[in-house]
Rosetta silent file (secondary structure, phi, psi, omega in degrees, C-alpha in Angstrom):
SEQUENCE: MELLVNKNFPFVQNRRTAYLISGSLVTLSLLLFLFIGLNYGVDFIGGTSMEVKFQQPVELDKIRHLISTKFGADRIQNFGSSNDILIHVQEQHDNVATEVLAMLKKNFEGNDVEMRSVSQVGPKIGDELKISAVWATIWGLIFIVVYLALRFHWKWGLAAVVALAHDVIITLGLFVALQLEFSLAAVAAFLTIVGYSVNDTIVVFDRIRENTRLIKRGGTFEEVVNRSVNETLSRTVMTSVLTLLSVAVLLALGGEVIRTFAWALLVGIIVGTYSSIYVASPILIEWKAGDDLKAKTK
SCORE:     score description
SCORE:     0.000 S_00000001
   1 L     0.000  130.996  179.711   38.310  -59.478   66.939 S_00000001
   2 L   -92.650  111.581  177.836   36.719  -61.263   69.879 S_00000001
   3 L   -74.535  -36.689  179.437   32.969  -60.757   69.875 S_00000001
   4 L  -120.642  124.653 -178.958   32.576  -62.802   73.060 S_00000001
   5 L  -113.736  150.560  177.916   35.228  -62.623   75.772 S_00000001
   6 L    53.385   39.667 -178.903   35.762  -64.837   78.815 S_00000001
   7 L   -91.054  143.044  177.169   33.092  -67.228   77.622 S_00000001
   8 L  -150.597   60.586 -178.272   32.747  -70.679   79.103 S_00000001
   9 L   -74.600  139.551 -176.689   29.360  -71.920   78.036 S_00000001
  10 L   -82.130   62.185 -178.638   28.617  -75.561   78.978 S_00000001
  11 L   -60.345  -47.795 -175.458   27.889  -76.744   75.432 S_00000001
  12 H   -64.988  -39.387 -179.012   29.171  -80.257   75.984 S_00000001
  13 H   -63.958  -25.504 -178.840   27.297  -80.733   79.250 S_00000001
  14 H   -96.537   15.238 -173.987   24.034  -79.955   77.435 S_00000001
  15 H   -67.160  -28.076  179.309   24.648  -82.364   74.562 S_00000001
  16 H   -63.953  -41.623  176.830   21.980  -84.845   75.720 S_00000001
  17 H   -63.769  -40.365  178.562   19.312  -82.174   75.312 S_00000001
  18 H   -63.283  -38.737  177.630   20.790  -81.317   71.908 S_00000001
  19 H   -60.029  -41.698 -179.165   20.604  -84.990   70.900 S_00000001
  20 H   -64.886  -44.445  179.621   16.907  -85.012   71.772 S_00000001
  21 H   -63.606  -48.140 -178.913   16.215  -81.839   69.787 S_00000001
  22 H   -63.414  -44.401  179.440   18.202  -83.022   66.772 S_00000001
  23 H   -60.337  -40.528  179.783   16.675  -86.492   66.863 S_00000001
  24 H   -65.821  -45.043 -178.949   13.159  -85.047   66.992 S_00000001
  25 H   -66.365  -41.240  179.232   13.768  -82.646   64.092 S_00000001
  26 H   -65.796  -43.458  178.859   15.432  -85.305   61.935 S_00000001
  27 H   -61.924  -46.088  178.913   12.644  -87.811   62.636 S_00000001
  28 H   -61.302  -42.626 -179.364    9.946  -85.239   61.856 S_00000001
  29 H   -63.552  -42.215  179.194   11.727  -84.222   58.648 S_00000001
  30 H   -65.622  -39.321  178.043   12.047  -87.837   57.487 S_00000001
  31 H   -64.229  -42.733  177.523    8.364  -88.502   58.206 S_00000001
  32 H   -61.579  -42.344 -178.624    7.361  -85.408   56.230 S_00000001
  33 H   -65.297  -40.556 -176.649    9.607  -86.481   53.365 S_00000001
  34 H   -74.256  -39.113 -172.562    8.243  -90.049   53.320 S_00000001
  35 H   -98.760  -20.132  178.392    4.530  -89.273   53.695 S_00000001
  36 L  -112.701  -50.292  176.585    4.196  -85.903   51.937 S_00000001
  37 L    89.327  162.803 -179.162    7.232  -85.636   49.703 S_00000001
  38 L   -75.595  152.222  174.985    9.062  -82.800   48.030 S_00000001
  39 E   -91.523   83.075 -174.614    7.390  -80.299   45.744 S_00000001
  40 E   -67.180  139.270  176.533    9.600  -81.024   42.730 S_00000001
  41 L   -82.727  178.956 -177.314   10.021  -78.269   40.169 S_00000001
  42 H   -61.441  -24.499  179.246    9.873  -78.629   36.413 S_00000001
  43 H   -59.656  -30.699 -172.645   13.607  -79.443   36.409 S_00000001
  44 H  -106.977  -31.476 -175.578   12.880  -82.823   38.010 S_00000001
  45 H  -101.992  -10.474 -179.381    9.361  -83.909   37.035 S_00000001
  46 L    78.937  165.165 -179.608    9.275  -82.613   33.475 S_00000001
  47 E   124.680 -163.030 -179.379    6.522  -80.615   31.804 S_00000001
  48 E  -119.181  128.130  179.065    5.980  -77.017   30.766 S_00000001
  49 E  -114.189  127.437 -176.753    6.574  -74.091   33.084 S_00000001
  50 E  -127.954  136.814  173.866    5.127  -70.681   32.145 S_00000001
  51 E  -109.774  118.763  179.449    5.420  -67.302   33.781 S_00000001
  52 E  -117.940  152.232 -179.361    2.530  -64.970   32.953 S_00000001
  53 E  -126.699  124.190  176.050    1.931  -61.392   34.028 S_00000001
  54 E   -95.530  153.708  177.500   -1.500  -59.818   34.481 S_00000001
  55 L   -70.948  -34.562  179.383   -2.116  -56.091   34.454 S_00000001
  56 L  -123.917  156.525  178.838   -4.226  -56.439   37.614 S_00000001
  57 L   -59.614  146.754  179.276   -4.098  -58.976   40.477 S_00000001
  58 L  -130.217  159.417  178.319   -6.040  -62.198   39.912 S_00000001
  59 L   -85.690  128.521 -178.512   -7.315  -64.981   42.148 S_00000001
  60 H   -63.111  -35.086 -177.533   -5.224  -68.132   41.953 S_00000001
  61 H   -60.919  -37.108  179.324   -8.248  -70.368   42.578 S_00000001
  62 H   -66.242  -41.313  179.141   -9.896  -69.145   39.367 S_00000001
  63 H   -67.523  -40.737  179.144   -6.766  -69.874   37.353 S_00000001
  64 H   -59.372  -45.817 -179.455   -6.384  -73.296   39.006 S_00000001
  65 H   -63.438  -41.210 -178.652   -9.963  -74.225   38.120 S_00000001
  66 H   -65.264  -47.885 -177.809   -9.522  -72.989   34.564 S_00000001
  67 H   -68.062  -37.979 -176.425   -6.244  -74.810   33.939 S_00000001
  68 H   -66.646  -25.837  179.726   -7.395  -78.039   35.632 S_00000001
  69 H   -65.918  -24.973 -178.413  -10.365  -78.379   33.256 S_00000001
  70 H  -112.685  -36.324 -173.443   -7.970  -78.946   30.347 S_00000001
  71 H  -112.341    1.665 -179.092   -4.620  -79.961   31.777 S_00000001
  72 L    86.153 -174.513 -176.445   -5.562  -81.650   35.059 S_00000001
  73 L   -80.831   95.332  178.826   -4.491  -80.745   38.592 S_00000001
  74 L  -115.907 -178.860 -170.754   -1.181  -78.980   38.094 S_00000001
  75 E   -93.068  125.999  176.884    0.722  -76.383   40.091 S_00000001
  76 E  -126.542  129.235 -179.670   -0.288  -72.716   39.990 S_00000001
  77 E  -154.026  159.287  175.108    1.375  -70.171   42.270 S_00000001
  78 E   -68.667  145.784 -178.884    2.308  -66.523   42.590 S_00000001
  79 L  -123.120   79.045 -176.233    5.721  -65.665   41.252 S_00000001
  80 L    96.246  -94.565 -179.296    6.795  -62.614   43.235 S_00000001
  81 L   -93.638  173.129  179.560    3.789  -60.245   43.112 S_00000001
  82 L   -73.897  -10.382  177.162    0.087  -61.092   42.911 S_00000001
  83 L   -87.292  -22.609 -177.475    0.165  -60.047   39.228 S_00000001
  84 E   -98.454  125.676 -176.159    2.850  -62.591   38.304 S_00000001
  85 E  -122.332  134.879  174.569    1.725  -66.200   38.074 S_00000001
  86 E  -104.459  121.489 -178.181    3.815  -69.337   37.611 S_00000001
  87 E  -116.060  125.828  177.198    1.920  -72.109   35.851 S_00000001
  88 E  -124.396  124.466  176.163    3.294  -75.623   35.603 S_00000001
  89 E  -126.322  155.653 -177.610    1.572  -78.380   33.655 S_00000001
  90 L   -86.016   -6.112  173.149    2.851  -81.837   32.761 S_00000001
  91 L   -68.065  145.884 -176.099    1.862  -81.436   29.108 S_00000001
  92 L  -131.170    6.766 -178.435    4.890  -80.855   26.875 S_00000001
  93 L   -72.511  165.167 -170.477    3.657  -80.354   23.310 S_00000001
  94 L   -65.177  -23.360 -174.152    4.573  -77.188   21.429 S_00000001
  95 L   -94.872    5.265 -176.951    1.140  -75.557   21.686 S_00000001
  96 H   -57.584  -52.547 -176.775    0.784  -75.699   25.479 S_00000001
  97 H   -61.465  -40.217  179.781    1.839  -72.084   26.080 S_00000001
  98 H   -63.951  -42.958 -179.924   -0.340  -70.824   23.216 S_00000001
  99 H   -66.182  -42.697  179.903   -3.389  -72.693   24.529 S_00000001
 100 H   -63.236  -45.103 -179.399   -2.865  -71.497   28.107 S_00000001
 101 H   -63.065  -40.128  178.866   -2.461  -67.868   27.016 S_00000001
 102 H   -63.911  -41.585  178.463   -5.596  -68.073   24.864 S_00000001
 103 H   -62.600  -42.564 -178.651   -7.599  -69.497   27.782 S_00000001
 104 H   -66.879  -42.665  179.678   -6.424  -66.746   30.117 S_00000001
 105 H   -64.329  -37.579 -178.582   -7.201  -63.962   27.650 S_00000001
 106 H   -70.312  -38.913 -174.288  -10.664  -65.380   27.007 S_00000001
 107 H   -93.753   -8.540  177.962  -11.597  -65.818   30.673 S_00000001
 108 L  -127.287   55.098  179.396   -9.974  -62.659   32.035 S_00000001
 109 L   -63.623  140.828 -178.452  -11.187  -60.053   29.571 S_00000001
 110 L    88.118   -7.415  177.459  -10.268  -56.524   30.562 S_00000001
 111 L  -123.177   92.811 -175.290   -7.193  -57.734   32.434 S_00000001
 112 L   -55.485  139.118 -179.523   -4.320  -57.781   29.959 S_00000001
 113 E  -135.013  140.597  177.685   -2.053  -60.805   30.260 S_00000001
 114 E  -132.402  148.938  177.389    1.281  -61.580   28.628 S_00000001
 115 E   -87.523  114.785 -175.623    3.456  -64.678   28.536 S_00000001
 116 E   -85.115  -39.364 -179.592    6.805  -63.711   30.086 S_00000001
 117 E  -159.260  153.490  178.987    8.703  -66.985   29.736 S_00000001
 118 E  -138.985  133.761  175.825    8.228  -70.641   28.809 S_00000001
 119 E  -139.630  143.141 -179.816   10.467  -73.616   29.594 S_00000001
 120 E  -127.726  138.765  176.565   10.034  -77.314   28.922 S_00000001
 121 E  -134.903  128.886  178.874   11.805  -80.316   30.432 S_00000001
 122 L   -75.504  155.401 -179.340   11.162  -83.922   29.421 S_00000001
 123 H   -61.244  -33.125  179.294   10.561  -86.588   32.110 S_00000001
 124 H   -65.575  -43.064  178.487   13.718  -88.453   31.077 S_00000001
 125 H   -64.718  -39.598  178.350   15.835  -85.347   31.601 S_00000001
 126 H   -60.256  -43.446  178.144   14.097  -84.745   34.933 S_00000001
 127 H   -64.489  -39.690  178.788   14.969  -88.261   36.122 S_00000001
 128 H   -64.055  -37.801  178.743   18.562  -87.809   34.984 S_00000001
 129 H   -66.958  -37.806  176.549   18.793  -84.552   36.927 S_00000001
 130 H   -59.989  -48.346 -179.153   17.493  -86.281   40.066 S_00000001
 131 H   -62.935  -42.229  179.798   20.147  -88.975   39.767 S_00000001
 132 H   -62.935  -39.683  179.613   22.861  -86.404   39.071 S_00000001
 133 H   -64.424  -41.913  179.211   21.837  -84.367   42.118 S_00000001
 134 H   -64.338  -45.841 -179.058   21.980  -87.442   44.364 S_00000001
 135 H   -66.358  -35.421  177.273   25.375  -88.493   43.030 S_00000001
 136 H   -60.761  -41.745  179.031   26.759  -84.969   43.387 S_00000001
 137 H   -67.791  -44.472 -178.926   25.806  -85.034   47.063 S_00000001
 138 H   -61.739  -47.749  179.969   27.178  -88.555   47.635 S_00000001
 139 H   -63.953  -36.356  176.788   30.519  -87.806   45.985 S_00000001
 140 H   -60.812  -43.980  179.433   30.750  -84.563   47.919 S_00000001
 141 H   -66.254  -38.675  178.908   30.295  -86.429   51.212 S_00000001
 142 H   -62.282  -45.815  179.888   32.844  -89.084   50.208 S_00000001
 143 H   -64.403  -34.606  178.037   35.487  -86.464   49.428 S_00000001
 144 H   -64.689  -44.873  178.865   34.746  -84.718   52.723 S_00000001
 145 H   -60.976  -45.059 -179.499   35.281  -87.960   54.674 S_00000001
 146 H   -62.232  -45.110 -179.223   38.534  -88.652   52.823 S_00000001
 147 H   -61.702  -46.996 -178.665   39.822  -85.114   53.395 S_00000001
 148 H   -69.358  -32.545  176.940   38.992  -85.128   57.107 S_00000001
 149 H   -64.487  -39.307  178.995   40.402  -88.638   57.507 S_00000001
 150 H   -72.572  -36.697 -176.875   43.710  -87.446   56.048 S_00000001
 151 H   -82.354  -36.992 -177.829   43.739  -84.221   58.031 S_00000001
 152 L  -120.694  -89.144 -177.954   42.410  -85.569   61.334 S_00000001
 153 L  -159.917  151.679 -176.510   41.085  -89.135   61.692 S_00000001
 154 H   -61.099  -31.740  178.051   38.514  -91.217   59.829 S_00000001
 155 H   -66.793  -33.973  177.470   36.170  -91.088   62.835 S_00000001
 156 H   -67.270  -36.679  176.942   36.305  -87.307   62.740 S_00000001
 157 H   -63.476  -42.701  177.884   35.345  -87.461   59.080 S_00000001
 158 H   -65.296  -37.604  177.589   32.323  -89.625   59.868 S_00000001
 159 H   -61.146  -41.061  178.694   31.315  -87.252   62.673 S_00000001
 160 H   -65.694  -39.654 -179.969   31.346  -84.370   60.186 S_00000001
 161 H   -67.280  -38.082  175.544   29.257  -86.353   57.690 S_00000001
 162 H   -59.587  -43.063  178.443   26.684  -87.179   60.389 S_00000001
 163 H   -64.217  -40.321  178.867   26.429  -83.444   61.099 S_00000001
 164 H   -65.241  -43.232  177.367   26.058  -82.692   57.376 S_00000001
 165 H   -60.589  -40.583  175.921   23.337  -85.322   56.991 S_00000001
 166 H   -56.356  -46.953 -177.916   21.617  -83.733   59.997 S_00000001
 167 H   -65.950  -45.510 -177.083   21.712  -80.307   58.294 S_00000001
 168 H   -66.233  -43.150 -178.037   20.497  -81.546   54.916 S_00000001
 169 H   -64.352  -43.924 -179.434   17.641  -83.647   56.338 S_00000001
 170 H   -66.377  -39.665  177.810   16.290  -80.831   58.515 S_00000001
 171 H   -66.624  -38.036  173.966   16.475  -78.345   55.632 S_00000001
 172 H   -60.458  -39.390  177.775   14.681  -80.871   53.412 S_00000001
 173 H   -59.290  -38.529  176.721   12.029  -81.105   56.108 S_00000001
 174 H   -64.196  -42.366  179.199   11.464  -77.361   55.829 S_00000001
 175 H   -59.757  -40.974  179.759   11.057  -77.675   52.055 S_00000001
 176 H   -70.105  -45.180 -177.014    8.415  -80.363   52.540 S_00000001
 177 H   -60.954  -41.883 -178.741    6.618  -78.541   55.368 S_00000001
 178 H   -93.082   -3.051 -177.016    6.363  -75.272   53.408 S_00000001
 179 L    52.620   42.570  174.267    6.055  -77.048   50.040 S_00000001
 180 L   -70.734  145.267 -178.468    8.842  -74.911   48.620 S_00000001
 181 E   -68.820  127.234  179.092    9.724  -75.802   45.051 S_00000001
 182 E   -96.601  103.274 -175.779   12.683  -78.162   44.890 S_00000001
 183 L  -122.444 -172.304  176.796   14.594  -77.166   41.759 S_00000001
 184 H   -63.827  -30.765  175.970   18.191  -77.072   40.566 S_00000001
 185 H   -63.344  -36.928  177.860   18.565  -73.821   42.505 S_00000001
 186 H   -67.115  -38.472  177.163   17.625  -75.747   45.656 S_00000001
 187 H   -61.316  -43.877  177.482   20.261  -78.387   44.861 S_00000001
 188 H   -60.082  -39.209  178.789   22.844  -75.608   44.540 S_00000001
 189 H   -64.499  -41.430 -179.679   21.693  -74.261   47.901 S_00000001
 190 H   -65.806  -39.830  177.133   22.080  -77.670   49.560 S_00000001
 191 H   -66.098  -34.906  175.695   25.601  -78.085   48.196 S_00000001
 192 H   -64.759  -41.428  178.103   26.387  -74.591   49.494 S_00000001
 193 H   -60.944  -43.407  179.119   25.053  -75.594   52.916 S_00000001
 194 H   -59.313  -45.934  179.514   27.281  -78.681   52.907 S_00000001
 195 H   -63.716  -42.565 -179.837   30.335  -76.555   52.121 S_00000001
 196 H   -65.196  -46.513 -176.021   29.484  -73.942   54.740 S_00000001
 197 H   -64.884  -43.518 -178.018   28.740  -76.480   57.456 S_00000001
 198 H   -68.460  -32.539  176.791   31.861  -78.575   56.901 S_00000001
 199 H   -63.906  -43.012  178.141   34.027  -75.439   56.930 S_00000001
 200 H   -62.772  -41.541 -179.582   32.559  -74.466   60.298 S_00000001
 201 H   -66.297  -40.215 -179.818   33.119  -77.994   61.609 S_00000001
 202 H   -62.426  -38.994  178.732   36.737  -78.086   60.406 S_00000001
 203 H   -59.900  -44.807  179.363   37.513  -74.870   62.305 S_00000001
 204 H   -66.714  -45.191  179.564   36.220  -76.430   65.539 S_00000001
 205 H   -59.915  -40.036 -179.780   37.983  -79.751   64.876 S_00000001
 206 H   -62.230  -40.704  178.787   41.266  -77.947   64.217 S_00000001
 207 H   -69.209  -36.948  176.876   41.028  -76.175   67.563 S_00000001
 208 H   -60.646  -44.368  179.513   40.186  -79.453   69.319 S_00000001
 209 H   -62.486  -40.478  179.088   43.314  -81.040   67.856 S_00000001
 210 H   -64.128  -36.433 -174.581   45.429  -78.078   68.984 S_00000001
 211 H   -87.113   -2.578 -179.675   44.022  -78.266   72.506 S_00000001
 212 H   -63.170  -17.338  176.824   44.496  -82.010   72.997 S_00000001
 213 H   -62.198  -22.699 -178.920   47.832  -81.159   74.647 S_00000001
 214 H   -67.343  -22.819  179.400   45.777  -80.066   77.662 S_00000001
 215 H   -62.576  -34.650  179.629   44.921  -83.719   78.328 S_00000001
 216 H   -66.927  -18.887 -179.945   48.550  -84.274   79.289 S_00000001
 217 H   -95.610   11.542  176.750   48.105  -81.598   81.963 S_00000001
 218 L   104.803   -0.933  178.772   45.260  -83.448   83.619 S_00000001
 219 L   -80.444  165.558  177.684   42.326  -82.265   81.513 S_00000001
 220 L  -104.115  161.827  179.321   39.699  -84.542   79.978 S_00000001
 221 H   -63.901  -34.726  177.993   38.757  -84.828   76.316 S_00000001
 222 H   -61.861  -42.012  177.971   35.295  -83.516   77.183 S_00000001
 223 H   -66.025  -37.557  178.455   36.848  -80.376   78.680 S_00000001
 224 H   -62.515  -45.394 -179.595   39.061  -79.972   75.617 S_00000001
 225 H   -63.399  -45.547 -178.731   36.075  -80.121   73.272 S_00000001
 226 H   -63.542  -41.448  178.605   34.051  -77.651   75.330 S_00000001
 227 H   -64.294  -41.513 -178.657   36.976  -75.242   75.543 S_00000001
 228 H   -64.449  -42.017  177.915   37.605  -75.513   71.803 S_00000001
 229 H   -62.495  -42.451  178.864   33.975  -74.786   70.952 S_00000001
 230 H   -65.770  -38.185 -178.878   34.032  -71.726   73.214 S_00000001
 231 H   -68.141  -29.189  179.102   37.313  -70.483   71.726 S_00000001
 232 L   -96.628    3.443 -174.319   35.908  -70.621   68.192 S_00000001
 233 H   -63.661  -42.216 -179.419   32.496  -69.262   69.199 S_00000001
 234 H   -60.017  -45.979  179.405   33.228  -65.631   68.281 S_00000001
 235 H   -62.778  -42.320 -179.354   34.358  -66.615   64.806 S_00000001
 236 H   -62.334  -46.899 -178.038   31.336  -68.900   64.381 S_00000001
 237 H   -65.449  -46.578 -178.260   28.826  -66.247   65.476 S_00000001
 238 H   -62.530  -44.770  179.564   30.359  -63.444   63.405 S_00000001
 239 H   -62.971  -44.226 -178.495   30.555  -65.562   60.248 S_00000001
 240 H   -65.315  -44.747 -178.273   26.997  -66.819   60.658 S_00000001
 241 H   -63.466  -45.901 -179.877   25.518  -63.385   61.365 S_00000001
 242 H   -63.607  -39.869  178.413   27.250  -61.744   58.393 S_00000001
 243 H   -67.692  -40.618  179.281   26.183  -64.562   56.086 S_00000001
 244 H   -64.743  -33.602  176.446   22.613  -64.433   57.376 S_00000001
 245 H   -63.230  -41.597  177.604   22.483  -60.686   56.691 S_00000001
 246 H   -64.367  -41.215  179.131   23.396  -61.353   53.068 S_00000001
 247 H   -66.075  -36.547  178.495   20.764  -64.084   52.857 S_00000001
 248 H   -61.148  -37.207  177.029   18.175  -61.724   54.381 S_00000001
 249 H   -64.334  -41.964  177.150   18.809  -59.297   51.513 S_00000001
 250 H   -61.811  -40.467  178.828   18.197  -62.114   49.020 S_00000001
 251 H   -64.781  -39.883 -175.621   14.942  -62.979   50.795 S_00000001
 252 H   -76.948  -38.906 -170.781   13.765  -59.374   50.803 S_00000001
 253 H  -112.816  -15.096 -176.746   14.795  -58.316   47.316 S_00000001
 254 L   -75.837  161.558  176.158   15.315  -61.514   45.322 S_00000001
 255 L   -75.222 -173.667 -174.811   12.814  -63.049   42.939 S_00000001
 256 H   -64.554  -42.475 -179.780   10.879  -66.241   43.577 S_00000001
 257 H   -65.807  -45.403  178.432   13.639  -68.581   42.385 S_00000001
 258 H   -64.869  -33.775 -178.649   16.305  -66.733   44.373 S_00000001
 259 H   -65.413  -39.134  176.234   13.975  -66.649   47.371 S_00000001
 260 H   -62.379  -43.958  176.417   13.760  -70.447   47.437 S_00000001
 261 H   -58.638  -43.195 -177.822   17.559  -70.596   47.284 S_00000001
 262 H   -67.973  -38.264  178.006   17.737  -68.052   50.117 S_00000001
 263 H   -60.805  -43.549  179.122   15.276  -69.964   52.326 S_00000001
 264 H   -61.881  -43.791  179.091   17.418  -73.073   52.021 S_00000001
 265 H   -64.637  -41.498 -178.636   20.550  -71.105   52.902 S_00000001
 266 H   -57.288  -52.545 -178.880   18.849  -69.384   55.834 S_00000001
 267 H   -68.894  -42.062 -178.049   17.810  -72.623   57.489 S_00000001
 268 H   -61.954  -39.334  179.942   20.960  -74.468   56.452 S_00000001
 269 H   -67.853  -43.470  179.204   23.291  -71.865   57.951 S_00000001
 270 H   -63.153  -49.168 -178.999   21.406  -71.792   61.255 S_00000001
 271 H   -67.217  -37.368  179.271   21.228  -75.587   61.481 S_00000001
 272 H   -65.245  -39.634  176.398   24.829  -75.944   60.267 S_00000001
 273 H   -63.532  -43.629  178.178   26.105  -73.583   62.952 S_00000001
 274 H   -61.465  -43.962 -174.911   24.132  -75.520   65.556 S_00000001
 275 H   -69.871  -31.052  178.683   25.405  -78.899   64.323 S_00000001
 276 H   -66.352  -25.691  179.887   29.079  -77.888   64.397 S_00000001
 277 H   -92.826  -47.500 -169.450   28.628  -77.169   68.105 S_00000001
 278 H  -104.683   -5.741 -179.852   26.047  -79.705   69.262 S_00000001
 279 H  -117.990  -62.027 -175.283   26.350  -82.604   66.788 S_00000001
 280 H   -62.192  -50.578 -176.832   29.808  -83.008   65.243 S_00000001
 281 H   -66.008  -46.810  177.669   31.874  -82.137   68.319 S_00000001
 282 H   -61.187  -29.811  177.771   29.844  -84.177   70.858 S_00000001
 283 H   -61.526  -36.126  177.068   30.058  -87.227   68.570 S_00000001
 284 H   -61.284  -38.224  179.127   33.836  -87.108   69.043 S_00000001
 285 H   -64.441  -44.281 -178.988   33.286  -87.264   72.804 S_00000001
 286 H   -63.905  -40.895  178.728   31.037  -90.317   72.508 S_00000001
 287 H   -65.542  -41.776  179.483   33.571  -92.067   70.270 S_00000001
 288 H   -63.718  -41.387  178.476   36.434  -91.225   72.633 S_00000001
 289 H   -63.040  -39.957  177.874   34.443  -92.554   75.587 S_00000001
 290 H   -64.943  -41.189  178.244   33.774  -95.767   73.665 S_00000001
 291 H   -64.358  -41.171  179.305   37.456  -96.165   72.783 S_00000001
 292 H   -64.330  -38.675  179.500   38.477  -95.592   76.411 S_00000001
 293 H   -65.807  -41.348  177.682   35.959  -98.181   77.596 S_00000001
 294 H   -63.355  -39.300 -179.485   37.282 -100.749   75.112 S_00000001
 295 H   -64.675  -36.200 -179.321   40.844 -100.040   76.238 S_00000001
 296 H   -71.621  -32.894 -176.646   39.903 -100.640   79.883 S_00000001
 297 H   -81.191  -11.943  178.829   38.165 -103.945   79.162 S_00000001
 298 L   -76.638    0.000    0.000   41.167 -105.374   77.289 S_00000001
């Protein structure tokens, strides 16, 4: 089904503006990452994570002050509703949860509180998980380059990886800006974004390869790319919209952990759709122009 008919949007002609937008967002995201940093979850930094539920809403500032007097400045945040609180401290001994619960009961008399869940991760395990997450991403990108090099050309594979790096960096920037918790669920979301984005890019690349025959009829590679992007636009829009609707349901109805996963997917899908049109495909044009220039100077 064609959602958009007779479309001929000048995507390629506007690529310089897209470069400026992408460059600005990537630069801003990298600066945020370098100077502020990610809000790592217990999976990566180690410590004890506790979910407690109060009968009535409580002020987070009071809990923060109470916990900081014994355990230092650790992370306290709402976990879904204002009655559910997620407490993370870097202490890891067996009595942490018992001590925290006793403190809360003593200082919030008349407001029943229960410990819903407790999880502990050692710092060594957290470091190992960080390394594993990085290697999972690196190996994923390597396999993508190899696959695209075999199916298309190695330069096309690199163009796709540049687009993927663009998507991941900008989504990371959102995590830093909003201080969303970066956990194993977030890693899963980023790998999902990589898979979604590269699939979208492959569809466009496949159409570009099919349409290269038009060059023999007097067309230019730039025209071929623009036509190919327009021809796959309906599929791109429909897939993105349907996926975003599913993600919106996760945002509205999912818990706090699922919500973080959904935020990453939401931004990643939008940025990934944009990059398949304005990053990956235009890079092919720049490479082709460079190859043509080298051929003329020989």
